[in-house]
XYZ file of C-alpha atoms in Angstrom:
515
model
C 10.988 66.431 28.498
C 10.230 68.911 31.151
C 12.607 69.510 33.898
C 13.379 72.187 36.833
C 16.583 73.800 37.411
C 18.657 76.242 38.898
C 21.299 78.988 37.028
C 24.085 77.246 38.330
C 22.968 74.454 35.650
C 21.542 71.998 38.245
C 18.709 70.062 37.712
C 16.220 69.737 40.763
C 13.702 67.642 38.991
C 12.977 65.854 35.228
C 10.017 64.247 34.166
C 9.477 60.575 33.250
C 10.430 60.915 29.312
C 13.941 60.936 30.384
C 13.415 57.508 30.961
C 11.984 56.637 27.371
C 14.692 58.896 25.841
C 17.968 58.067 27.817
C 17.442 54.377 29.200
C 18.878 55.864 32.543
C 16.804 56.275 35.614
C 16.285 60.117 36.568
C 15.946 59.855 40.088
C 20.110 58.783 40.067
C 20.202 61.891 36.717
C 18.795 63.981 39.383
C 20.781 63.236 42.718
C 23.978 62.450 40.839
C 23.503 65.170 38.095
C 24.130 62.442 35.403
C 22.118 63.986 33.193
C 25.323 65.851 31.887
C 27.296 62.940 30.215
C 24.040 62.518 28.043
C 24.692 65.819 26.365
C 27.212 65.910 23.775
C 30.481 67.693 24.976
C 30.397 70.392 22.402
C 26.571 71.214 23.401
C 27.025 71.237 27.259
C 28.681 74.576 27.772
C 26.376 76.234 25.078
C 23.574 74.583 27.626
C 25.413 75.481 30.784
C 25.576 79.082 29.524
C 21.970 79.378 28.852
C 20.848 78.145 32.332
C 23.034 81.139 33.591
C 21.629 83.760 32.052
C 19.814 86.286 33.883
C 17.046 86.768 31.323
C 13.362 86.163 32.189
C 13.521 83.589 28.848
C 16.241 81.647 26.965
C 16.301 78.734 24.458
C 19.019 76.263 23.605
C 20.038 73.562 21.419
C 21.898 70.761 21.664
C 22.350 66.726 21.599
C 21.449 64.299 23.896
C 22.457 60.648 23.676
C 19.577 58.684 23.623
C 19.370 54.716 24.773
C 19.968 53.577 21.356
C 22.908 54.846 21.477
C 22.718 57.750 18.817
C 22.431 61.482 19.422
C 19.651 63.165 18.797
C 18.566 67.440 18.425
C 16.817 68.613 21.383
C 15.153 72.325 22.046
C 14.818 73.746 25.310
C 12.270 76.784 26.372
C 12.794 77.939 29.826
C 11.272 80.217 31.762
C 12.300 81.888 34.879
C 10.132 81.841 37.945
C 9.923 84.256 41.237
C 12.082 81.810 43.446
C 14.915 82.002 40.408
C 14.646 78.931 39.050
C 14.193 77.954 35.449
C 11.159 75.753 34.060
C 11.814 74.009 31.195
C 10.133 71.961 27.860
C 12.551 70.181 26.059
C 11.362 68.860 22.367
C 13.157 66.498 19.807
C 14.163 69.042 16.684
C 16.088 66.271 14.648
C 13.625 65.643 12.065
C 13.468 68.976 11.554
C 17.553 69.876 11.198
C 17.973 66.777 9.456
C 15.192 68.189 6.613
C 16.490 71.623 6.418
C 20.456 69.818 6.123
C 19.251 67.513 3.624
C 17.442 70.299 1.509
C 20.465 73.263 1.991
C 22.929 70.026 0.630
C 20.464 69.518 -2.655
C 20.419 73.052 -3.111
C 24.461 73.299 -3.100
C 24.713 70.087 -5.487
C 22.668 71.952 -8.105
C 24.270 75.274 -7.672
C 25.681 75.396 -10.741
C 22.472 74.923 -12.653
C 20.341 77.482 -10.407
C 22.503 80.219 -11.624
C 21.237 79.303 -15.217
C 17.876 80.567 -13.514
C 18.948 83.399 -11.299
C 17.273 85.944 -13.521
C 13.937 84.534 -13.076
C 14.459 83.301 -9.512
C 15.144 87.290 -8.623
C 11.822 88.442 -9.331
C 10.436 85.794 -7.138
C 12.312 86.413 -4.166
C 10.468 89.329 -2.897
C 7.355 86.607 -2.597
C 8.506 83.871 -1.180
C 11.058 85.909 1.256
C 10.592 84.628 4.903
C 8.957 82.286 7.417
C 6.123 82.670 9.141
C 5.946 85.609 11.517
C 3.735 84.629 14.912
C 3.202 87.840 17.407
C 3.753 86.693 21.151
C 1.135 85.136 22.444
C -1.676 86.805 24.422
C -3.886 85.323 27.139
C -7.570 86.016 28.648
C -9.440 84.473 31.323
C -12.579 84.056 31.559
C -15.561 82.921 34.968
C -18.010 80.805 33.700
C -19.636 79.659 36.624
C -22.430 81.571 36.468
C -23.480 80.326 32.506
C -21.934 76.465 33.925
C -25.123 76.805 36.277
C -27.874 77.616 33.641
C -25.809 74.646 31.741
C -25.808 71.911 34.490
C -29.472 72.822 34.937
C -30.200 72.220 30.774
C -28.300 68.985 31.581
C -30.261 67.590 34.488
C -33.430 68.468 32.437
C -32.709 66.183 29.847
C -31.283 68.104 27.032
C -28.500 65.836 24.997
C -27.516 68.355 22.039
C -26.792 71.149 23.433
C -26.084 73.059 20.059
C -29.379 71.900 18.915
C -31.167 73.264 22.110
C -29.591 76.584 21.974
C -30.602 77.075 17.901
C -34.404 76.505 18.721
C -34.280 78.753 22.484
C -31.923 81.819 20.881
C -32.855 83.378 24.399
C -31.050 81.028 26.372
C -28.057 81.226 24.504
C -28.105 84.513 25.044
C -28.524 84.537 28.542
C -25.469 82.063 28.759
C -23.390 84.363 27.125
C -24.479 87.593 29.528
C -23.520 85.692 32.466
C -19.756 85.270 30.871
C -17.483 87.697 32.611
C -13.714 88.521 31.379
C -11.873 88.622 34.769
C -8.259 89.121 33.040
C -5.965 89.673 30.319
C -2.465 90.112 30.326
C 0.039 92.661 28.744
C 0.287 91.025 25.070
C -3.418 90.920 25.124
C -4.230 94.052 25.840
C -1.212 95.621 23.492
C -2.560 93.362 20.561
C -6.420 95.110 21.257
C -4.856 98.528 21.289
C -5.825 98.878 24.918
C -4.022 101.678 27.353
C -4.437 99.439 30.350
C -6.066 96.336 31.416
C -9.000 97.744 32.417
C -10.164 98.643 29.193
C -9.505 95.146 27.746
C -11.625 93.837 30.863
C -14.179 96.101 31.747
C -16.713 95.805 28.484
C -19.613 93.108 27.687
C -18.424 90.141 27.104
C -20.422 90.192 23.418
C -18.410 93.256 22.172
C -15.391 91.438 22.547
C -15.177 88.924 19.599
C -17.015 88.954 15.904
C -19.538 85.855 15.563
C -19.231 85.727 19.892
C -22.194 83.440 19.836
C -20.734 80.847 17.933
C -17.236 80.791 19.730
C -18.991 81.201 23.126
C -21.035 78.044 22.485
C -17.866 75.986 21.826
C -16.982 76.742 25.138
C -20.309 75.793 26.741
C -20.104 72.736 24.908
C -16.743 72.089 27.147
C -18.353 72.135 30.080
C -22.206 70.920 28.776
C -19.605 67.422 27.714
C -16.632 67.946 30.064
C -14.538 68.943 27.630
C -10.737 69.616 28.509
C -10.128 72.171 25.398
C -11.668 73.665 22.345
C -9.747 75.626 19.569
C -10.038 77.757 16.352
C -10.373 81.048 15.115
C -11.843 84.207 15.541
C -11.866 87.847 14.715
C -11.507 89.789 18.458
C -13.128 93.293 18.171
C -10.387 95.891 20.318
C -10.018 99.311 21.115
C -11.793 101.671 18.805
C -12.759 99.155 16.458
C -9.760 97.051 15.926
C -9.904 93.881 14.068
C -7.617 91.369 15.075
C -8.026 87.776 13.419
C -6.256 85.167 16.142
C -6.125 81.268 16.672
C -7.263 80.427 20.224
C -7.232 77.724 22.688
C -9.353 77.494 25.238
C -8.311 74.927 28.081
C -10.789 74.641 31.384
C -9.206 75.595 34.770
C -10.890 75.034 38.219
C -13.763 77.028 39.382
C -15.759 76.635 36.205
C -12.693 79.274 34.990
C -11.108 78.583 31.480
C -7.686 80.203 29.895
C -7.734 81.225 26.600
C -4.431 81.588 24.705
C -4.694 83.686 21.955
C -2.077 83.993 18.857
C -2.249 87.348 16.485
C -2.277 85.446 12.823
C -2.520 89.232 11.197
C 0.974 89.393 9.586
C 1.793 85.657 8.949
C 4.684 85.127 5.774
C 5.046 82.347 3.543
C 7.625 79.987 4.686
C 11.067 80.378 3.051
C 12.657 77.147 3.572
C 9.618 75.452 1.023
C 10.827 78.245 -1.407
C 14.217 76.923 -1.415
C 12.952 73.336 -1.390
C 10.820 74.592 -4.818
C 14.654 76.072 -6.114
C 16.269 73.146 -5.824
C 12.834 71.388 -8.037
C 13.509 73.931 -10.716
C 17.008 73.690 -10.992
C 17.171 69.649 -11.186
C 14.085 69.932 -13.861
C 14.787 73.303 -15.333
C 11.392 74.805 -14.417
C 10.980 77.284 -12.231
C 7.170 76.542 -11.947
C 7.196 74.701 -8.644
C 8.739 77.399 -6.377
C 5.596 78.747 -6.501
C 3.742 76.096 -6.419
C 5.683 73.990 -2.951
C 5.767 77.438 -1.001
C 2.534 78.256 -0.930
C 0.859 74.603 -0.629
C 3.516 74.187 2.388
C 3.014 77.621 4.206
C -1.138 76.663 4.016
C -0.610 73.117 5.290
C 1.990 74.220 7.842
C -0.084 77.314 9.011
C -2.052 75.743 11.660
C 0.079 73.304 13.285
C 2.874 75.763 13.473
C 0.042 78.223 15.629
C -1.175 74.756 17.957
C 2.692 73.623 18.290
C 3.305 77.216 20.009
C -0.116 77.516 21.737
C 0.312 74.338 23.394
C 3.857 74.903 24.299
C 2.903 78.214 26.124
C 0.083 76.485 27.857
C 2.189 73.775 29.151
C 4.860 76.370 30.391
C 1.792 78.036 32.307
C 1.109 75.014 33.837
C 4.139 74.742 35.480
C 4.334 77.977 36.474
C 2.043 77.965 39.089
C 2.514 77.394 42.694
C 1.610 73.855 42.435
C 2.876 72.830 38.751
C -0.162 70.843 37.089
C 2.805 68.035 35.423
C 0.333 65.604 34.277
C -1.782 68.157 32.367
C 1.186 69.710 30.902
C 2.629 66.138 29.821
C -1.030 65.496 28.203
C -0.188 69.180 26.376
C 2.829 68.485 25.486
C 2.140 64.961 23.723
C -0.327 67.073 21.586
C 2.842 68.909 20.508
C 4.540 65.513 19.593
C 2.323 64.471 17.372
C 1.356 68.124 15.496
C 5.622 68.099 15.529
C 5.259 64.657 13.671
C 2.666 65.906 11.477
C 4.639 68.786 10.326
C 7.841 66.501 9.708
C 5.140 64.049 7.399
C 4.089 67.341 5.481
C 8.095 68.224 5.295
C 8.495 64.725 4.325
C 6.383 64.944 1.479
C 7.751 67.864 -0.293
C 10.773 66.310 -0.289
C 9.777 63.013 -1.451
C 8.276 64.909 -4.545
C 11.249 66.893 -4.976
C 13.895 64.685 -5.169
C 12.453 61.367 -6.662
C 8.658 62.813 -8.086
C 7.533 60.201 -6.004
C 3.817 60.681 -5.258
C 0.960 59.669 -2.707
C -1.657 58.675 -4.490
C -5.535 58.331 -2.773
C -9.184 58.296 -3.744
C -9.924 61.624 -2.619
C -13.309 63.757 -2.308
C -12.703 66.730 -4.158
C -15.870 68.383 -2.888
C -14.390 67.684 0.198
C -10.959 68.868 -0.895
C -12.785 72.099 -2.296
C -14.372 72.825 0.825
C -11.506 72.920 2.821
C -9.694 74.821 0.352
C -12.317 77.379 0.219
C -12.916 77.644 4.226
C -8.658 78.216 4.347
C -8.977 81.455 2.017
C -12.080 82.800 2.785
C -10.650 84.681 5.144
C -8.329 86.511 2.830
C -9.815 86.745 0.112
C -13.399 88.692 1.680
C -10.466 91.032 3.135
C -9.377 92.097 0.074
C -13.086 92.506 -0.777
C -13.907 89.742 -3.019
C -16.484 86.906 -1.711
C -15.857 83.324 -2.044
C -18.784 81.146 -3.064
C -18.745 77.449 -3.538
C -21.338 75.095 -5.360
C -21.124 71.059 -4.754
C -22.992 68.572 -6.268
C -24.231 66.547 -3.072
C -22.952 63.313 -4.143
C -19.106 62.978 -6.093
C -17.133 59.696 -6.835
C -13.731 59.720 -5.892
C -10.745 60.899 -7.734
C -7.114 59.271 -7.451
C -4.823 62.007 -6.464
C -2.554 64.089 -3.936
C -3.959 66.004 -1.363
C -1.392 68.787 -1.277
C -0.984 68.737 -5.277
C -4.337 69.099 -6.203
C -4.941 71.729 -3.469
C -2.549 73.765 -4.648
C -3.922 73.762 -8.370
C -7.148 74.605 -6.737
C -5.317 77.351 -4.471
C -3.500 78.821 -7.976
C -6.524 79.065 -10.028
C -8.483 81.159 -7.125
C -6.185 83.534 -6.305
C -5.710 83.846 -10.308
C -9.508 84.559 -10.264
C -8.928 87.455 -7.230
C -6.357 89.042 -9.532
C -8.001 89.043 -12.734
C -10.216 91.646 -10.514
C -8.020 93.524 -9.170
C -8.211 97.160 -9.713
C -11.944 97.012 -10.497
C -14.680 99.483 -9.564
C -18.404 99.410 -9.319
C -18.766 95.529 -8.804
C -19.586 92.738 -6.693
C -16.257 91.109 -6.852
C -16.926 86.915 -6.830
C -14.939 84.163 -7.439
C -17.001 81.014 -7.777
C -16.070 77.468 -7.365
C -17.563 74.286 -8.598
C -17.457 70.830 -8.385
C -20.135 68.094 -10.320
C -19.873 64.855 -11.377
C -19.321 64.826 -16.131
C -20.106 60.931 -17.008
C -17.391 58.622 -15.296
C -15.139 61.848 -14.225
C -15.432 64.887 -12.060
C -14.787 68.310 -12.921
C -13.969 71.456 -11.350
C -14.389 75.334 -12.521
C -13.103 78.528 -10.872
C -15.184 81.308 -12.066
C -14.737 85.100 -11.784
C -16.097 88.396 -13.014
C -13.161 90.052 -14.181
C -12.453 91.252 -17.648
C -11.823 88.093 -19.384
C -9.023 86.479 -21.130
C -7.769 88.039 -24.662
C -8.867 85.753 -27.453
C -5.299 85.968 -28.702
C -3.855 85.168 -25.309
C -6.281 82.014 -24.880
C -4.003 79.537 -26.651
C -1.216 80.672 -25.213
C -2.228 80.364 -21.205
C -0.693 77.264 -20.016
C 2.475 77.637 -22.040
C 5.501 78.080 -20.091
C 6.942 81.999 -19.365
C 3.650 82.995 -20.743
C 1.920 85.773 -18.228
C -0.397 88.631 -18.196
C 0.757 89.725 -14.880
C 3.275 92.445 -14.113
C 5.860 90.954 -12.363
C 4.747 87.431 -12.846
C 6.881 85.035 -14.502
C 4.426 82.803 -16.060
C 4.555 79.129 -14.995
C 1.731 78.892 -12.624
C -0.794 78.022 -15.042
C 1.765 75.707 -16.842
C 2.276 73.790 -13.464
C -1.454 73.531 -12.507
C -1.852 72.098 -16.149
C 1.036 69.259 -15.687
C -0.334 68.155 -12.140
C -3.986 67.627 -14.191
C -2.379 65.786 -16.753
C -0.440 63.956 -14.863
C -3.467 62.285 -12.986
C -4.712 61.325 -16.464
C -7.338 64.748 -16.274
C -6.951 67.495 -18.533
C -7.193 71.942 -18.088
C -8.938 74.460 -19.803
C -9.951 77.842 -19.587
C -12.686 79.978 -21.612
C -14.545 83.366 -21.381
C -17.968 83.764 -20.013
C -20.822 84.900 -21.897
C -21.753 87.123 -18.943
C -18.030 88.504 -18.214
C -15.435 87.040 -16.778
C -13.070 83.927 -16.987
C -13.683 80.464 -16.103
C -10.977 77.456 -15.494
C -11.835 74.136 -15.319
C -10.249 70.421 -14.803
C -11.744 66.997 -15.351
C -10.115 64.055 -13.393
C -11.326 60.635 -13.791
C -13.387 58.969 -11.281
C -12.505 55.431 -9.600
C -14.732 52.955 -10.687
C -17.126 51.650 -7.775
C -16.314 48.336 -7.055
């Protein structure tokens, strides 16, 4: 819902999804203030209070009776504007308080038996500590009228790809992208560049501003080339005195052949701690500690990106009402985007659960060069940071597998950042981890390779055993969990030395028969 109001707690004006929600018609909410008997009676004054505050910002929870008859969670973001009034998103949070409730009460059911594992559980707590950490967000605007021109023209000549046309004329890509001028950033922007004042963030060519500019720049063209609303993804941005700063944008277009690009610092992100207690309560009820590991970091990848979009979007739509004239049908059109990225992260927190207290699983024919792929594009990233390159080799045609998404992504996830380890510490070498996928007969198999030291013959037999680890600090069940998940889709694990150096881990998983 969005909505306007004043500190006193009255509401000037509330959008149409206080129809769908309530059943009650908001132009009588509105002139009669009904709105209040929707709220629950313990929720209003914490509501009340929050409208009064003289803060720039405030958030709020509470319950409001919907037209079914039950209450339902609600969060409200509002904002304060010049003429002291507070603009406000309000989004449904019940799927969300009703997961973390159910999980905290598994959790206290099986307290007894956790402490059985509170020895082991200590040494993983330093890892799978907190939630995600996402800066404030920063913004940057940007004219493009003057490379919209060169585009219309390209247009009106007949050009169709646009992508295509730019890879064969290099030069007129690059002219697009000289005729780009940064006419603004704000505060959070410029602080995340390392930036004195605005000036510096502004004044500079537009190609210094951004690793791989080219590419990012044409996504934008492409907006305006197919009258695009929005593009989004991420980038490196190159600041003040060198500064890297790896970010998720959105672009959205704004009048005058101007577009807005939100920008969210992804630099310090955390695993998410409420999958780590969801993994807990796993280990207790089936006395292993191997998936705590295994949930928290499959979760924090899956929930990485809509997490980012959900507060992207959010701020966009906020901006949109901000202005003089509040754009309320774009920001609606925003803020169903945030629905359904809200609904897929309740479906991936759905999922866990599912596994964790009944094993149920969803089963699919998968691609798992496809699966590989993505796998490989999500840690990339982190993994050529630390200095070790990520290559990938897929046969060009794979049957399909019968498996989960998450599960199997996660083996793959454990048995590359294995591979970083085993070569950690190393000097004097190209540092590669290598993963492959190829059709074997009527299954398909999968290797992680790297050039580390090797595995000790003795140790060998002994990898996939439970407790069994060659890592300081590690407590051994990784392996033993990626080995179970194989087996369980009928596939089995191994691991063996290279003759050239190194280790190499593989899986076979049966294909599905072509009908």
């Amino acid at each position: 819902m969005i909505f306007e109001a004043d500190r006193s707690g009255k509401i000037r004006f509330i959008n149409s999804r206080y129809i769908e929600l309530t059943g009650e018609d908001r132009d009588q909410a509105v002139a009669e203030q009904r709105w209040r008997h929707r709220i629950h009676p313990d929720d209003l004054p914490t509501l009340l209070d929050a409208l009064a505050c003289v803060e720039p910002e405030v958030q709020a929870d509470f319950r409001l009776l919907h037209a079914a008859g039950v209450y339902r969670w609600m969060r409200v973001v509002a904002k304060s504007s010049a003429d002291d009034l507070w603009y406000a998103v309000a989004a449904d949070i019940d799927a969300e308080r009703s997961a973390r409730l159910e999980l905290q009460a598994i959790t206290d059911g099986l307290e007894s038996r956790v402490n059985r594992q509170a020895a082991e559980l200590a040494r993983t707590e330093a890892r799978y500590s907190s939630l995600f950490a996402v800066s404030k967000i920063a913004f940057a605007e940007q004219d493009m009228a003057a490379a919209a021109a060169i585009l219309h023209r390209l247009k009106a000549e007949g050009v169709q790809d646009l992508a295509a046309h730019m890879a064969t004329h290099p030069e007129m890509l690059a002219q697009c992208v000289a005729a780009v001028q940064t006419v603004s950033v704000n505060e959070a922007c410029m602080r995340m560049l390392g930036f004195d004042d605005v000036e510096g963030a502004v004044d500079r060519p537009v190609d210094k501003t951004a690793e791989d500019i080219e590419t990012v720049l044409l996504r934008q063209f492409e907006m305006i080339f197919y009258d695009r609303e929005n593009v989004e993804g991420r980038v490196v941005l190159i600041g003040s005195k060198g500064r890297r700063v790896p970010v998720f944008y959105s672009v959205t277009r704004l009048g005058d052949e101007r577009q807005l690009s939100s920008l969210v610092d992804v630099s310090s992100q955390e695993r998410v701690e409420e999958m780590r207690r969801a993994a807990q309560a796993e280990l207790a009820r089936a006395n292993r500690v191997a998936t705590v590991g295994a949930f928290s970091a499959s979760i924090a990848h899956e929930l990485n990106q809509p997490i980012a979009a959900v507060s992207m979007d959010a701020t966009t739509g906020l901006r949109l009402l901000q202005r003089e004239v509040p754009d309320v049908e774009k920001a609606i059109r925003i803020l169903d985007r945030v629905v359904e990225t809200t609904q897929r992260i309740a479906t991936i927190v759905r999922h866990t659960h599912d596994q964790i207290t009944s094993g149920r699983e969803d089963l699919r024919a998968l691609d798992l060069g496809e699966l590989a792929r993505r796998t490989c594009e999500l840690l990339a990233r982190d993994l050529r940071d630390g200095g070790v390159e990520l290559r990938m080799e897929a046969a060009a045609v794979l049957p399909a597998v019968m498996g989960d998404f998450i599960d199997l992504q996660q083996v793959l996830i454990n048995l590359i950042n294995n591979a970083r380890d085993a070569m950690a510490g190393m000097q004097g070498i190209a540092k590669v981890v290598t993963v492959g996928v190829r059709p074997v007969e009527d299954q398909v198999e999968v290797w992680v390779a790297d050039v580390g030291m090797g595995i000790k013959e003795a140790d060998l037999d002994r990898l996939f055993q439970p407790f069994f680890t060659t890592k300081q600090g590690g407590i051994g069940l990784g392996l033993q969990i990626c080995s179970s998940t194989i087996q369980r889709l009928g596939g089995k694990m191994a691991a063996a030395n290279q003759p050239g150096g190194g280790a190499v881990f593989r899986f076979l998983l049966p294909a599905v028969a072509a009908e």
